[in-house]
PDB file of C-alpha atoms in Angstrom:
ATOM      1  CA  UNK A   1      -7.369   7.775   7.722  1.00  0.00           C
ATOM      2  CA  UNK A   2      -5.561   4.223   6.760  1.00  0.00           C
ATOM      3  CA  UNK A   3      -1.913   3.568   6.474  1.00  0.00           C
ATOM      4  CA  UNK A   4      -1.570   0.626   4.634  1.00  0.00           C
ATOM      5  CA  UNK A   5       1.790  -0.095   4.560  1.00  0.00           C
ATOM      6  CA  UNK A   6       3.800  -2.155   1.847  1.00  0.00           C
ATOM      7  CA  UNK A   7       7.185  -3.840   2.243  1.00  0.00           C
ATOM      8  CA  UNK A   8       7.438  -5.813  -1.196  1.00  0.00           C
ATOM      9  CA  UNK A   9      11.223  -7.210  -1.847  1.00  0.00           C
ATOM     10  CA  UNK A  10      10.772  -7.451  -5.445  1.00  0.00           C
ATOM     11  CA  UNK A  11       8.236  -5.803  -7.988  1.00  0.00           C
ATOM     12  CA  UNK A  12       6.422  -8.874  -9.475  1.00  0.00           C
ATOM     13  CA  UNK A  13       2.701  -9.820  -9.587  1.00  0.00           C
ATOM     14  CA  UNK A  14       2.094 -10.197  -5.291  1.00  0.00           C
ATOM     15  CA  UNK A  15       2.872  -6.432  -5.191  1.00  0.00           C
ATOM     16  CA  UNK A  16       0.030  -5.014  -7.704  1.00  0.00           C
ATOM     17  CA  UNK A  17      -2.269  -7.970  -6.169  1.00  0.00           C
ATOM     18  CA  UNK A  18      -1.690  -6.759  -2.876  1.00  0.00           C
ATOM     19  CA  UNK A  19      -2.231  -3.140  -3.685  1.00  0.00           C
ATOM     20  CA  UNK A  20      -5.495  -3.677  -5.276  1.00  0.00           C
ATOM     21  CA  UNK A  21      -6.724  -6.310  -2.618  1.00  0.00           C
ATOM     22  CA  UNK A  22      -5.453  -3.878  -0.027  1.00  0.00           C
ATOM     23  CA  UNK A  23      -6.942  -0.463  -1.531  1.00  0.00           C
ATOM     24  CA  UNK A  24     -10.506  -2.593  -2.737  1.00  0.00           C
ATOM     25  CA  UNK A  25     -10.784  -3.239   1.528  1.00  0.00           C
ATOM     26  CA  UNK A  26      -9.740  -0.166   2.191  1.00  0.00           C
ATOM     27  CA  UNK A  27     -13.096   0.834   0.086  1.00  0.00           C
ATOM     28  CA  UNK A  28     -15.026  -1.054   1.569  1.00  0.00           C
ATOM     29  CA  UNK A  29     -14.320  -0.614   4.654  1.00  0.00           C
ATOM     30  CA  UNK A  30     -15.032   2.884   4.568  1.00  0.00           C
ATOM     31  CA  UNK A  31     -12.044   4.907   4.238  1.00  0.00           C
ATOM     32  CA  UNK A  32     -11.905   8.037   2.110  1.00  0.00           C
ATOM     33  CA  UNK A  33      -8.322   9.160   3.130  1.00  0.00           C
ATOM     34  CA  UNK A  34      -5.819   6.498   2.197  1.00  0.00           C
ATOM     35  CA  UNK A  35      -2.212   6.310   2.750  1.00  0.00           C
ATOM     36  CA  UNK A  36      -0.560   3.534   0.574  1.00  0.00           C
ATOM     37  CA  UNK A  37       3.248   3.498   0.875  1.00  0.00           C
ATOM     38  CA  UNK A  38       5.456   1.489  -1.088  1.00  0.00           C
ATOM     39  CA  UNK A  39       9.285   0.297  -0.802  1.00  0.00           C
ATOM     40  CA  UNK A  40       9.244  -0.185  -4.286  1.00  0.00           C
ATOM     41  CA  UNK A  41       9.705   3.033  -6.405  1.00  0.00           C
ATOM     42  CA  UNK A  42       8.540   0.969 -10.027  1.00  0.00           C
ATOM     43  CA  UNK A  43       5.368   0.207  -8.189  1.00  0.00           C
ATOM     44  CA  UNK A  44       4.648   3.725  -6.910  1.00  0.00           C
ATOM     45  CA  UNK A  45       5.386   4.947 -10.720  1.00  0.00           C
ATOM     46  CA  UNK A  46       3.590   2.360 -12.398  1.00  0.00           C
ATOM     47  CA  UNK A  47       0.502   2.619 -10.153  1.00  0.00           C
ATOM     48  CA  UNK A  48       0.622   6.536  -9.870  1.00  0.00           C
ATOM     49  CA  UNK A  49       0.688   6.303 -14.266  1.00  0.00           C
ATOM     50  CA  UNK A  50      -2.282   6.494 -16.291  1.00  0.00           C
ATOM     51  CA  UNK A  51      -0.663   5.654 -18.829  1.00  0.00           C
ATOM     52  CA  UNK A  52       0.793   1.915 -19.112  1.00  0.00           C
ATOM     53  CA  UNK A  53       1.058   0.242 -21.544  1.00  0.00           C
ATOM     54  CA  UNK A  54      -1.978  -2.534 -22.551  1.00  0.00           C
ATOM     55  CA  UNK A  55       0.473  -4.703 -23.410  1.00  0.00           C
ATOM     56  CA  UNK A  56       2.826  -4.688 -19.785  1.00  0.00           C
ATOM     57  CA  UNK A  57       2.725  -8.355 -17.911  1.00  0.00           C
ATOM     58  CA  UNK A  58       0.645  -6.537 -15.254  1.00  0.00           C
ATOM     59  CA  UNK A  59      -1.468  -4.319 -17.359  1.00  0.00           C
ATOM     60  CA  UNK A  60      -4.764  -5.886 -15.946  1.00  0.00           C
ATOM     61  CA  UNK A  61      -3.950  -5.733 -12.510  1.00  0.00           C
ATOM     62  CA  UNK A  62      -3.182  -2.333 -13.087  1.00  0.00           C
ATOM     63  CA  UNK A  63      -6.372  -1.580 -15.046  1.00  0.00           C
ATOM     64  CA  UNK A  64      -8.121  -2.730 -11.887  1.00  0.00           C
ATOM     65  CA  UNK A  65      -5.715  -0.449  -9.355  1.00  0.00           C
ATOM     66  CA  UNK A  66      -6.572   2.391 -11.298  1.00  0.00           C
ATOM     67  CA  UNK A  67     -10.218   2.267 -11.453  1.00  0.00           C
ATOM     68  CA  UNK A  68      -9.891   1.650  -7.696  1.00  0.00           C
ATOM     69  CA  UNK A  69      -8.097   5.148  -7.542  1.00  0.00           C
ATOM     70  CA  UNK A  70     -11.061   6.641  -9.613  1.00  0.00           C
ATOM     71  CA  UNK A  71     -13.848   6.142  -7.045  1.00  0.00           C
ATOM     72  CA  UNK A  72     -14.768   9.074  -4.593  1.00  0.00           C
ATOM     73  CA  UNK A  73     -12.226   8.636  -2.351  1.00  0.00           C
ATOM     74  CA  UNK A  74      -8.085  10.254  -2.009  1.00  0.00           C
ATOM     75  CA  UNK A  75      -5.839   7.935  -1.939  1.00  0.00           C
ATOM     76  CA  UNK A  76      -1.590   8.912  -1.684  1.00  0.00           C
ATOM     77  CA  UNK A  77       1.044   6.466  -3.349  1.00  0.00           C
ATOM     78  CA  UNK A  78       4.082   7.130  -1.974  1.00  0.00           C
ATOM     79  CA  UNK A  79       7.329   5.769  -2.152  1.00  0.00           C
ATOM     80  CA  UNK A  80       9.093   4.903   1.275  1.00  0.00           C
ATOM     81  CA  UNK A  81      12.760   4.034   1.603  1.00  0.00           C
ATOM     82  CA  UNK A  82      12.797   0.645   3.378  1.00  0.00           C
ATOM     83  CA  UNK A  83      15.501   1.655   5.813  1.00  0.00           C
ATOM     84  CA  UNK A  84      14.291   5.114   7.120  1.00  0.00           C
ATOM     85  CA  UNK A  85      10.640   3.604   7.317  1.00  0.00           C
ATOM     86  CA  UNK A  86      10.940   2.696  10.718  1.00  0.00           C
ATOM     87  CA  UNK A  87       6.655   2.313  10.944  1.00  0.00           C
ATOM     88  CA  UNK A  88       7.044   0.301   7.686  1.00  0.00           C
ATOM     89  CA  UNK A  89       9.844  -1.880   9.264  1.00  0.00           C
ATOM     90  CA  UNK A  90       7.587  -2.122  12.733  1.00  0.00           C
ATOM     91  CA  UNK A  91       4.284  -3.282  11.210  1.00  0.00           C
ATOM     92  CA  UNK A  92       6.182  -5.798   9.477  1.00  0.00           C
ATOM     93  CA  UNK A  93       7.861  -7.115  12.513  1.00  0.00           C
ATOM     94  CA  UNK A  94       4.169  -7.356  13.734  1.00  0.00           C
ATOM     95  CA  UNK A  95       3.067  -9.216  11.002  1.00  0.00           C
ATOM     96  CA  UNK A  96       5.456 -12.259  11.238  1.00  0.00           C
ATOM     97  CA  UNK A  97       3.498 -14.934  12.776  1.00  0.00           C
ATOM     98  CA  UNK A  98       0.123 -13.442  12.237  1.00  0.00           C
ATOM     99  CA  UNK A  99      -2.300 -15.769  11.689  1.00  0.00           C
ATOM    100  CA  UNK A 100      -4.584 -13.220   9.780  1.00  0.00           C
ATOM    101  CA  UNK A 101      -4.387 -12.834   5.848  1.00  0.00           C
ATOM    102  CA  UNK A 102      -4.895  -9.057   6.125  1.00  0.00           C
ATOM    103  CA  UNK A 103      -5.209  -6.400   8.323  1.00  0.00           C
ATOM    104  CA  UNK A 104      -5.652  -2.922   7.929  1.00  0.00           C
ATOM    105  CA  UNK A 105      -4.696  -0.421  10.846  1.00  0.00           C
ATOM    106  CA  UNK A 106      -6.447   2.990  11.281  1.00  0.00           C
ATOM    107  CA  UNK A 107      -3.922   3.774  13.775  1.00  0.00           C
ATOM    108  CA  UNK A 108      -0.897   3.000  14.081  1.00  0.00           C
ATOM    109  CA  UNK A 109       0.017   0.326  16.844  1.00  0.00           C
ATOM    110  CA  UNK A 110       1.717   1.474  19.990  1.00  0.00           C
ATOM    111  CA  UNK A 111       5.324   0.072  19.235  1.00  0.00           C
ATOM    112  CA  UNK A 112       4.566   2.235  16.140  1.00  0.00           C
ATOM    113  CA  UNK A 113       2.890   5.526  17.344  1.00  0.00           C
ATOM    114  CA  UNK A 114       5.938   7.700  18.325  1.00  0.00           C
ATOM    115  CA  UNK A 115       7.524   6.841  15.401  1.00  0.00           C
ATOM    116  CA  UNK A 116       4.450   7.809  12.998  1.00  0.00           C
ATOM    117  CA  UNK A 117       4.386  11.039  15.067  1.00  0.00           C
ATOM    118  CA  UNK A 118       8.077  11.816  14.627  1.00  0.00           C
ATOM    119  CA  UNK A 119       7.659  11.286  10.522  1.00  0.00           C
ATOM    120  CA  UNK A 120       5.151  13.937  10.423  1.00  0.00           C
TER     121      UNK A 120
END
């Protein structure tokens, strides 16, 4: 199983791009259980809808996300609140500095294991 998580400020354009960049990997990586969390409930709504509109400012991006969620694979959506995520909060602390475009954990790291375990 993946956790990919997501700690977007503001819903715009980088948040759906990073979704479906993060979910297509995800694919092709191999995963068939998928966690995708989300600090931003629009996103989790818009992405967990089938039915937005053709004519939203992200509608092809979201075209994309969706046929992503159609393959033969289960993926979650989920919306997180930033301050009780404290795994959301720690993988972002890791990811300051990294030198790496992405990276996708199948476990969590250890600053964020007991934590993970506890939200269970």
């Amino acid at each position: 199983m993946a956790v990919i998580s997501l700690h977007p400020i503001f819903l715009d354009l980088v948040v759906f791009f990073v979704i479906l960049k993060e979910l297509g990997f995800g694919f092709l990586w191999g995963y068939r259980k998928v966690i995708c969390e989300s600090d931003s409930l629009e996103a989790v709504k818009l992405v967990s809808s089938h039915a937005v509109s053709s004519f939203h400012e992200h509608a092809l991006l979201l075209a994309k996300i969706h046929y992503l969620l159609k393959r033969d694979w289960i993926v979650s959506i989920i919306h997180t609140y930033r301050e009780t995520n404290f795994v959301a909060d720690c993988f972002a602390k890791l990811g300051v500095g990294q030198l790496e475009e992405c990276r996708i954990w199948s476990s969590p790291p250890a600053g964020a294991s007991w934590r993970y375990c506890q939200m269970l």
